[in-house]
Amino acid sequence: MPDSDPRRSLPASRWAGVTRLAGAAAAAGVVVAALALPAVGGGGAVFVSAAEELNIKPMELKEPSLTQASTVYDARGRQIAQFYDQYRKVVPLAQVSEVMRTAIVAIEDDRFYQHGAIDIEGTIRALAKNLSSGDVSQGGSSITQQYVKQVLLNSATTDEGRSKALEASYARKLNELRHAMAVEQKYTKDEILEKYLNIVYFGDGANGVEAAARRFFGIPAAKLNLAQAATLAGAVQDPNRTDPGRGRKARELLLERRNVVLDRMAQLGRITPEQAAEAKAAKLGYKGVPQPNGCQASRYAYFCEYVRYELLANPAFGKTQQIRRQRFTQGGLKIYTTLDTKMQAAADQAIKRRVFASDNAVAAEALVQPGTGMIKAMAASRTFGDSARRKEISYNPVADSTHGGLVGFQAGSTFKTFTLITALKQGMKLDDGISVGNGYTAPSTSSFKNCAGQNMGIPSWTVTNDEGTPGFKTLRTGTWGSVNTFFMALEQRVGLCETVETAKSLGIRRADGKTLQEYETFTLGINEMDPVTVANAYAAIAARGRYCAPMAITKVTDTATGKTAAFEPSCRQALDAEVADATAEVLTGVFTDGTMRSVGGIGRPAAGKTGTTDGYATAWFAGFTPDLAGAVSIGDPRGSQRYKLSGVTIGGQYFGAVAGASLPGPIWKDTMTAALRGTQAKDFVPVNTSRFGGCGESCAPVREEPDEPLAEEPEGLQDQLQLDDQLDGGLQGEPQDGQQGGLQGGAPGTSPQAGPAARED
């Protein structure tokens, strides 16, 4: 404690200067006390420097919003992630324990509630101490002045600005005083104390008392006890020197500082000597509780990454990326999302059960709600991170490149659904069909035209089926068997561009952001896709043709302003509702009469389509119920064309080849079964038989031989794969060198029209 009579420690000549200074303060009021500042040079320098700069008028302080953490919540309002450049959580004074308020005032400015912008008595006492020591051994700044200094420091955007905010000059101190006067006029003492406690740095990366309480002790500021409060109050004097995260020496210094605070509180009568002694006997109690920052620390890393990229890329959250990033990492936003943790758990467990994180292949799945586009879950078999040793991945395999993904995987025969829809839009009935052989060759280059009117037919290339499945195929049976030659002939009939436009209307775009490849083999899924986009397209079918853009964020609250921006689904009618109903009717048969028959259904109405690319490079399943849609992909991110899914061990099980019904289908089934548990089953809207029933001009020939009966359900894995091959077509042989390539998804090269890359299971 300072001497009660500072004259005892000062030579008479120096005390005379202090006396004159005090007299000036009394005569001119509190403003002139700005002259009583901690000495930098001799006593004369105090008068000369300050007199030149003196301006007694208050000066308004610009107070930008405090940098604080932004928090992300799931659909039920539970925190799933946070982001910050500076770890801070602003809280009202009522949420700071009374003992914390008492401790900080006792050690930093014990007359805070009695003086104005400056404590003349305290300042003169500090000046006397500094003059006697010949150095700045004691500060004289009030809590209000300290708050001003912190605001100026936090507002500085350059090193030069930060240095100026800290420079040891009387001009700076005078300006701080003028700002402090304005602050005292604008706010009550409690309001100033609240602002100070939220801005001050406590060490260990904690800005503000709430962040410090959570970081140091793992509790909110409202629950701080005497010893903890004294620790934090002691830390603000030199937070770098007493930073407990720096090791044993710093913790010892912090403990000493805590005890100084306790002694001061007892000396001022704020606590009893017995309370001080008891608190001093307690251990420091530092826990160093980790405060997660970013998606890597979240349990829901891929969904978190999608949200992060959406906030950074979408102009709805700020005009420029710099503004958006600053708001996200510094603005203390509360971001509410569509994530359903029950559905997320279902997807996580279904993938984990069949694909290990240590496997070379990566499985990814997205769940989307029909009619809203709300993304309910995003899961993958690998952990999000940057450790190559642990086979972590630092991109989002569930999303497109706009949301942190890479190039995606070729979607295979899941694209046949868009050709089916186009045929129904053009008036074909469910039993209309085409007679096809084992091979399909375009009659001419003009047989297929892209949307630019260019000829895309490839008469020199034959698309084949693996196991002979010639004959008359209807929209139903051709889809159930996923017959390549049928869908090539069907696409020729309904139009390549028309099929592309159907896909686009359902939100289909390449995962890498490039233009869709509009080649003859578009229907076979040569374009690289991501699970979110495919799941969302199928969700539109489930919603009777109502397409809604993928949605992950429902509202954002700016804690600085209190304003909330709510976001509604962005939807449009992409398909005639009855066309969507007829599509769902056909796709339900995939479970009972098609490529998913060996896997089976989910105990409620469901529809879907398997997809496997040529040579078993990648495998997919996309499907839906009236309540939920999902898409599962699997492939090797090292390069799916180089590292194919044949002769591989995945999830501890050996596969001669991985098809859509081998892994993606069962993952989807398990996910949907668990995700919809407790949700009442709904039926699809029945097909309008007067419009789509029977057949029109494309009925089966009278003498047409019946289709080959489906083989009985196999008992072993190899039999299942043989059945899948029989049920679905594929391209015979491998494309020539240079016709396919790509780092992740095997994107076709310079001449993809010569090398269609898709086959079904």
Coordinates of C-alpha atoms in Angstrom, one line a residue, residues 134-508:
G134 CA 12.8 8.0 -10.6
D135 CA 10.8 5.5 -12.6
V136 CA 7.2 4.6 -13.4
S137 CA 6.6 2.2 -10.6
Q138 CA 3.0 2.9 -10.0
G139 CA 0.2 3.8 -12.5
G140 CA -2.4 6.5 -11.9
S141 CA -5.0 5.5 -14.5
S142 CA -8.6 5.1 -13.5
I143 CA -10.6 2.2 -14.7
T144 CA -12.3 4.6 -17.2
Q145 CA -8.9 5.7 -18.5
Q146 CA -7.8 2.0 -18.8
Y147 CA -11.0 1.3 -20.8
V148 CA -10.2 4.2 -23.1
K149 CA -6.7 2.9 -23.7
Q150 CA -8.0 -0.6 -24.4
V151 CA -10.5 0.7 -26.9
L152 CA -7.8 2.7 -28.7
L153 CA -5.5 -0.3 -28.8
N154 CA -8.2 -2.7 -30.0
S155 CA -9.3 -0.1 -32.7
A156 CA -5.8 0.1 -34.2
T157 CA -5.4 -1.8 -37.4
T158 CA -1.7 -1.4 -38.0
D159 CA 1.4 -1.9 -35.9
E160 CA 2.0 1.9 -36.1
G161 CA -1.5 2.5 -34.7
R162 CA -1.0 0.0 -31.9
S163 CA 2.4 1.6 -31.0
K164 CA 0.8 5.1 -30.9
A165 CA -1.9 3.8 -28.6
L166 CA 0.8 2.6 -26.1
E167 CA 3.4 5.4 -26.5
A168 CA 4.7 7.0 -23.3
S169 CA 3.7 10.6 -24.1
Y170 CA 1.7 13.2 -22.2
A171 CA -0.1 14.1 -25.4
R172 CA -1.5 10.6 -25.5
K173 CA -2.4 10.6 -21.8
L174 CA -4.2 13.9 -22.2
N175 CA -6.2 12.6 -25.1
E176 CA -7.1 9.5 -23.1
L177 CA -8.3 11.8 -20.3
R178 CA -10.5 13.8 -22.7
H179 CA -12.0 10.6 -24.0
A180 CA -12.4 9.4 -20.4
M181 CA -14.4 12.6 -19.6
A182 CA -16.7 11.8 -22.5
V183 CA -17.1 8.2 -21.4
E184 CA -18.0 9.3 -17.9
Q185 CA -20.6 11.7 -19.3
K186 CA -22.1 9.0 -21.5
Y187 CA -22.2 6.0 -19.2
T188 CA -22.9 5.1 -15.6
K189 CA -20.1 3.7 -13.5
D190 CA -21.6 0.2 -13.8
E191 CA -21.8 0.5 -17.5
I192 CA -18.1 1.5 -17.7
L193 CA -17.1 -1.3 -15.4
E194 CA -19.0 -3.8 -17.6
K195 CA -17.3 -2.5 -20.7
Y196 CA -13.9 -2.7 -19.1
L197 CA -14.4 -6.2 -17.9
N198 CA -15.4 -7.3 -21.4
I199 CA -12.5 -5.7 -23.2
V200 CA -9.5 -6.2 -20.9
Y201 CA -7.0 -9.0 -21.7
F202 CA -6.3 -11.6 -18.9
G203 CA -3.7 -13.8 -20.6
D204 CA -3.8 -17.3 -22.0
G205 CA -5.7 -16.1 -25.1
A206 CA -8.7 -14.9 -23.0
N207 CA -10.1 -11.5 -23.8
G208 CA -12.8 -10.4 -21.4
V209 CA -13.8 -11.8 -18.0
E210 CA -16.2 -14.4 -19.4
A211 CA -13.6 -15.9 -21.7
A212 CA -11.0 -15.8 -18.9
A213 CA -13.3 -17.6 -16.4
R214 CA -14.0 -20.3 -18.9
R215 CA -10.4 -20.7 -20.0
F216 CA -8.8 -20.5 -16.5
F217 CA -11.4 -22.4 -14.5
G218 CA -13.9 -23.9 -16.8
I219 CA -16.9 -21.9 -15.4
P220 CA -18.8 -18.8 -16.4
A221 CA -17.9 -15.5 -14.9
A222 CA -21.1 -15.6 -12.8
K223 CA -19.8 -18.5 -10.8
L224 CA -16.3 -17.1 -9.9
N225 CA -15.4 -17.5 -6.2
L226 CA -13.2 -15.2 -4.1
A227 CA -9.9 -17.0 -5.0
Q228 CA -10.7 -17.2 -8.7
A229 CA -11.9 -13.6 -8.9
A230 CA -8.7 -12.4 -7.2
T231 CA -6.6 -14.5 -9.7
L232 CA -8.3 -12.9 -12.7
A233 CA -8.2 -9.4 -11.1
G234 CA -4.5 -9.8 -10.5
A235 CA -3.8 -11.0 -14.1
V236 CA -4.8 -7.8 -15.8
Q237 CA -1.8 -5.8 -14.6
D238 CA 0.7 -7.8 -16.7
P239 CA -1.2 -10.6 -18.5
N240 CA 1.8 -11.8 -20.6
R241 CA 4.1 -12.1 -17.6
T242 CA 1.5 -14.0 -15.5
D243 CA 0.0 -16.1 -18.3
P244 CA -0.6 -19.5 -16.7
G245 CA -0.4 -21.2 -20.0
R246 CA 3.3 -20.4 -20.3
G247 CA 4.4 -22.7 -17.5
R248 CA 5.3 -23.1 -13.8
K249 CA 7.1 -19.8 -13.4
A250 CA 4.3 -17.7 -14.8
R251 CA 1.8 -19.6 -12.6
E252 CA 3.9 -18.8 -9.5
L253 CA 3.9 -15.1 -10.5
L254 CA 0.1 -15.3 -11.0
L255 CA -0.3 -16.9 -7.6
E256 CA 1.7 -14.1 -5.9
R257 CA -0.3 -11.5 -7.7
R258 CA -3.6 -13.2 -6.6
N259 CA -2.5 -12.9 -3.0
V260 CA -1.6 -9.2 -3.5
V261 CA -5.2 -8.7 -4.6
L262 CA -6.6 -10.6 -1.6
D263 CA -4.4 -8.5 0.8
R264 CA -5.7 -5.3 -0.9
M265 CA -9.3 -6.4 -0.6
A266 CA -8.8 -7.1 3.1
Q267 CA -7.0 -3.8 3.6
L268 CA -9.9 -1.9 2.1
G269 CA -12.4 -3.9 4.2
R270 CA -14.0 -5.5 1.2
I271 CA -13.3 -8.9 2.7
T272 CA -12.2 -10.1 6.2
P273 CA -8.7 -11.1 7.0
E274 CA -10.0 -14.6 7.6
Q275 CA -11.6 -14.7 4.2
A276 CA -8.3 -13.5 2.6
A277 CA -6.3 -16.1 4.5
E278 CA -8.6 -18.9 3.5
A279 CA -8.5 -17.9 -0.2
K280 CA -4.7 -17.5 -0.1
A281 CA -4.4 -21.1 1.2
A282 CA -6.2 -22.4 -1.9
K283 CA -4.2 -23.7 -4.9
L284 CA -4.2 -21.6 -8.1
G285 CA -6.8 -23.9 -9.6
Y286 CA -5.8 -23.2 -13.2
K287 CA -7.4 -25.7 -15.6
G288 CA -6.5 -24.3 -19.1
V289 CA -9.8 -25.5 -20.5
P290 CA -9.5 -25.7 -24.3
Q291 CA -11.8 -23.4 -26.1
P292 CA -12.5 -24.9 -29.5
N293 CA -11.8 -22.8 -32.5
G294 CA -12.9 -23.8 -36.0
C295 CA -14.4 -26.9 -37.6
Q296 CA -11.6 -29.3 -36.8
A297 CA -12.6 -29.1 -33.1
S298 CA -16.2 -29.8 -33.8
R299 CA -17.9 -33.2 -33.7
Y300 CA -19.7 -32.2 -36.9
A301 CA -16.8 -31.0 -38.9
Y302 CA -18.1 -31.5 -42.4
F303 CA -21.4 -29.8 -41.7
C304 CA -19.5 -27.1 -39.9
E305 CA -17.2 -26.6 -42.9
Y306 CA -20.3 -26.3 -45.2
V307 CA -21.7 -23.5 -42.9
R308 CA -18.3 -21.8 -42.7
Y309 CA -17.9 -21.7 -46.5
E310 CA -21.5 -20.6 -46.9
L311 CA -21.0 -17.6 -44.6
L312 CA -17.7 -16.7 -46.4
A313 CA -19.0 -17.0 -49.9
N314 CA -22.7 -15.9 -49.8
P315 CA -23.2 -12.1 -50.4
A316 CA -26.3 -12.4 -48.1
F317 CA -23.8 -12.3 -45.2
G318 CA -21.8 -9.3 -46.4
K319 CA -20.9 -7.4 -49.6
T320 CA -17.3 -8.6 -49.8
Q321 CA -15.4 -11.6 -48.6
Q322 CA -13.3 -9.4 -46.3
I323 CA -16.5 -8.1 -44.6
R324 CA -18.0 -11.5 -44.4
R325 CA -14.8 -13.0 -42.8
Q326 CA -14.5 -10.2 -40.3
R327 CA -18.1 -10.6 -39.2
F328 CA -17.7 -14.3 -38.9
T329 CA -14.4 -14.4 -36.9
Q330 CA -14.8 -11.2 -35.0
G331 CA -18.4 -10.2 -34.9
G332 CA -19.8 -12.5 -32.2
L333 CA -22.5 -13.9 -34.5
K334 CA -24.9 -16.6 -33.3
I335 CA -25.5 -18.9 -36.3
Y336 CA -28.4 -21.3 -36.2
T337 CA -28.4 -24.2 -38.6
T338 CA -30.4 -27.1 -39.9
L339 CA -28.3 -29.8 -38.4
D340 CA -30.3 -32.7 -36.9
T341 CA -27.9 -34.5 -34.5
K342 CA -30.0 -37.6 -34.4
M343 CA -29.9 -38.0 -38.2
Q344 CA -26.2 -37.1 -38.1
A345 CA -25.5 -39.9 -35.6
A346 CA -27.4 -42.3 -37.9
A347 CA -25.3 -41.4 -40.9
D348 CA -22.0 -41.5 -38.9
Q349 CA -22.8 -44.9 -37.4
A350 CA -23.9 -46.4 -40.7
I351 CA -20.7 -45.3 -42.4
K352 CA -18.5 -46.3 -39.5
R353 CA -20.0 -49.8 -39.5
R354 CA -18.9 -50.5 -43.1
V355 CA -16.1 -48.2 -44.0
F356 CA -13.0 -47.7 -41.7
A357 CA -11.2 -44.4 -41.4
S358 CA -8.0 -46.2 -42.2
D359 CA -9.4 -47.5 -45.6
N360 CA -8.1 -45.9 -48.8
A361 CA -11.7 -45.5 -50.1
V362 CA -13.8 -42.7 -48.6
A363 CA -17.5 -42.9 -48.0
A364 CA -19.6 -39.7 -47.8
E365 CA -23.3 -39.1 -47.2
A366 CA -25.7 -36.2 -47.1
L367 CA -29.3 -36.1 -45.8
V368 CA -31.7 -33.4 -47.1
Q369 CA -35.3 -32.6 -46.1
P370 CA -37.7 -32.6 -49.1
G371 CA -39.7 -29.5 -49.5
T372 CA -37.2 -27.2 -47.7
G373 CA -33.7 -28.2 -48.9
M374 CA -32.5 -28.2 -45.3
I375 CA -29.4 -30.2 -44.9
K376 CA -29.9 -32.5 -41.9
A377 CA -26.6 -34.3 -41.8
M378 CA -23.2 -34.6 -43.5
A379 CA -21.0 -37.6 -42.7
A380 CA -17.8 -39.2 -44.0
S381 CA -15.6 -42.1 -43.1
R382 CA -12.5 -40.1 -42.6
T383 CA -11.8 -37.6 -39.8
F384 CA -11.5 -33.9 -40.8
G385 CA -8.0 -32.7 -40.2
D386 CA -4.5 -32.4 -41.7
S387 CA -2.7 -35.4 -40.4
A388 CA -1.7 -37.6 -43.3
R389 CA -0.4 -40.3 -40.9
R390 CA -3.9 -40.7 -39.5
K391 CA -5.4 -40.5 -43.0
E392 CA -7.4 -37.3 -42.1
I393 CA -8.7 -35.2 -44.9
S394 CA -8.7 -31.4 -45.0
Y395 CA -11.5 -31.0 -47.5
N396 CA -15.2 -31.7 -47.4
P397 CA -16.0 -34.9 -49.4
V398 CA -19.7 -34.4 -48.9
A399 CA -19.9 -31.0 -50.5
D400 CA -19.0 -29.2 -53.7
S401 CA -15.9 -27.0 -54.2
T402 CA -17.9 -23.9 -53.2
H403 CA -18.4 -25.4 -49.8
G404 CA -15.0 -26.8 -49.2
G405 CA -15.1 -29.9 -51.4
L406 CA -12.9 -30.9 -54.3
V407 CA -13.9 -32.4 -57.7
G408 CA -16.3 -35.0 -56.5
F409 CA -16.9 -38.5 -57.9
Q410 CA -18.7 -39.5 -61.2
A411 CA -22.3 -40.2 -60.2
G412 CA -22.9 -43.2 -62.5
S413 CA -26.4 -44.4 -63.1
T414 CA -28.0 -42.1 -60.5
F415 CA -28.2 -39.8 -63.5
K416 CA -30.5 -42.2 -65.4
T417 CA -33.3 -40.8 -63.2
F418 CA -33.1 -37.5 -65.1
T419 CA -33.6 -39.3 -68.4
L420 CA -36.5 -41.1 -66.9
I421 CA -38.1 -37.9 -65.7
T422 CA -37.6 -36.3 -69.1
A423 CA -39.4 -39.2 -70.8
L424 CA -42.3 -38.8 -68.4
K425 CA -42.4 -35.0 -69.0
Q426 CA -42.7 -35.7 -72.7
G427 CA -45.7 -37.9 -72.2
M428 CA -44.3 -41.4 -72.1
K429 CA -46.2 -43.9 -70.0
L430 CA -44.7 -46.2 -67.4
D431 CA -45.0 -49.3 -69.7
D432 CA -43.8 -47.6 -72.8
G433 CA -40.4 -48.9 -73.9
I434 CA -37.8 -49.6 -76.4
S435 CA -36.3 -52.8 -77.8
V436 CA -32.6 -52.8 -77.2
G437 CA -29.7 -55.2 -77.7
N438 CA -26.4 -55.8 -75.8
G439 CA -24.8 -52.9 -77.5
Y440 CA -25.8 -49.4 -78.4
T441 CA -24.1 -47.2 -81.1
A442 CA -25.4 -43.8 -82.0
P443 CA -26.9 -43.9 -85.5
S444 CA -25.1 -40.6 -86.4
T445 CA -23.2 -37.7 -84.9
S446 CA -26.5 -35.7 -85.0
S447 CA -28.3 -38.3 -82.9
F448 CA -27.4 -36.3 -79.8
K449 CA -27.2 -32.5 -79.6
N450 CA -26.0 -30.5 -76.6
C451 CA -27.7 -27.3 -75.4
A452 CA -25.5 -25.3 -77.7
G453 CA -26.8 -27.2 -80.7
Q454 CA -23.6 -29.1 -81.3
N455 CA -23.6 -32.7 -82.5
M456 CA -22.6 -35.1 -79.7
G457 CA -23.3 -38.5 -81.2
I458 CA -20.4 -41.0 -81.2
P459 CA -21.0 -43.6 -84.0
S460 CA -17.6 -45.0 -83.4
W461 CA -18.3 -45.9 -79.8
T462 CA -20.5 -48.8 -78.5
V463 CA -22.1 -48.8 -75.1
T464 CA -22.7 -52.3 -73.9
N465 CA -24.2 -54.3 -71.0
D466 CA -22.1 -56.7 -69.0
E467 CA -24.5 -59.6 -69.0
G468 CA -26.8 -60.1 -72.0
T469 CA -30.0 -58.2 -71.3
P470 CA -31.5 -57.5 -74.8
G471 CA -35.1 -57.2 -75.5
F472 CA -38.0 -54.8 -74.9
K473 CA -37.4 -52.6 -71.8
T474 CA -40.0 -50.3 -70.4
L475 CA -39.5 -47.2 -68.3
R476 CA -40.1 -49.5 -65.3
T477 CA -38.0 -52.5 -66.2
G478 CA -35.2 -50.5 -67.9
T479 CA -34.8 -48.5 -64.7
W480 CA -35.0 -51.4 -62.3
G481 CA -32.3 -53.2 -64.3
S482 CA -30.5 -50.0 -65.0
V483 CA -29.9 -51.1 -68.5
N484 CA -27.2 -49.0 -70.2
T485 CA -28.4 -49.6 -73.8
F486 CA -32.0 -48.8 -72.9
F487 CA -31.1 -45.5 -71.3
M488 CA -28.8 -44.5 -74.2
A489 CA -31.7 -45.2 -76.6
L490 CA -34.1 -43.4 -74.3
E491 CA -31.9 -40.3 -74.1
Q492 CA -31.6 -40.4 -77.9
R493 CA -35.4 -40.3 -78.1
V494 CA -36.1 -37.6 -75.5
G495 CA -33.0 -35.5 -76.3
L496 CA -29.6 -34.9 -74.7
C497 CA -30.2 -31.2 -74.1
E498 CA -33.7 -31.9 -72.7
T499 CA -32.2 -34.4 -70.2
V500 CA -29.5 -31.9 -69.2
E501 CA -32.1 -29.2 -68.7
T502 CA -34.1 -31.6 -66.4
A503 CA -31.0 -32.3 -64.3
K504 CA -30.2 -28.6 -64.1
S505 CA -33.8 -27.8 -63.0
L506 CA -33.2 -30.1 -60.0
G507 CA -30.0 -28.2 -59.1
I508 CA -27.5 -30.5 -60.7

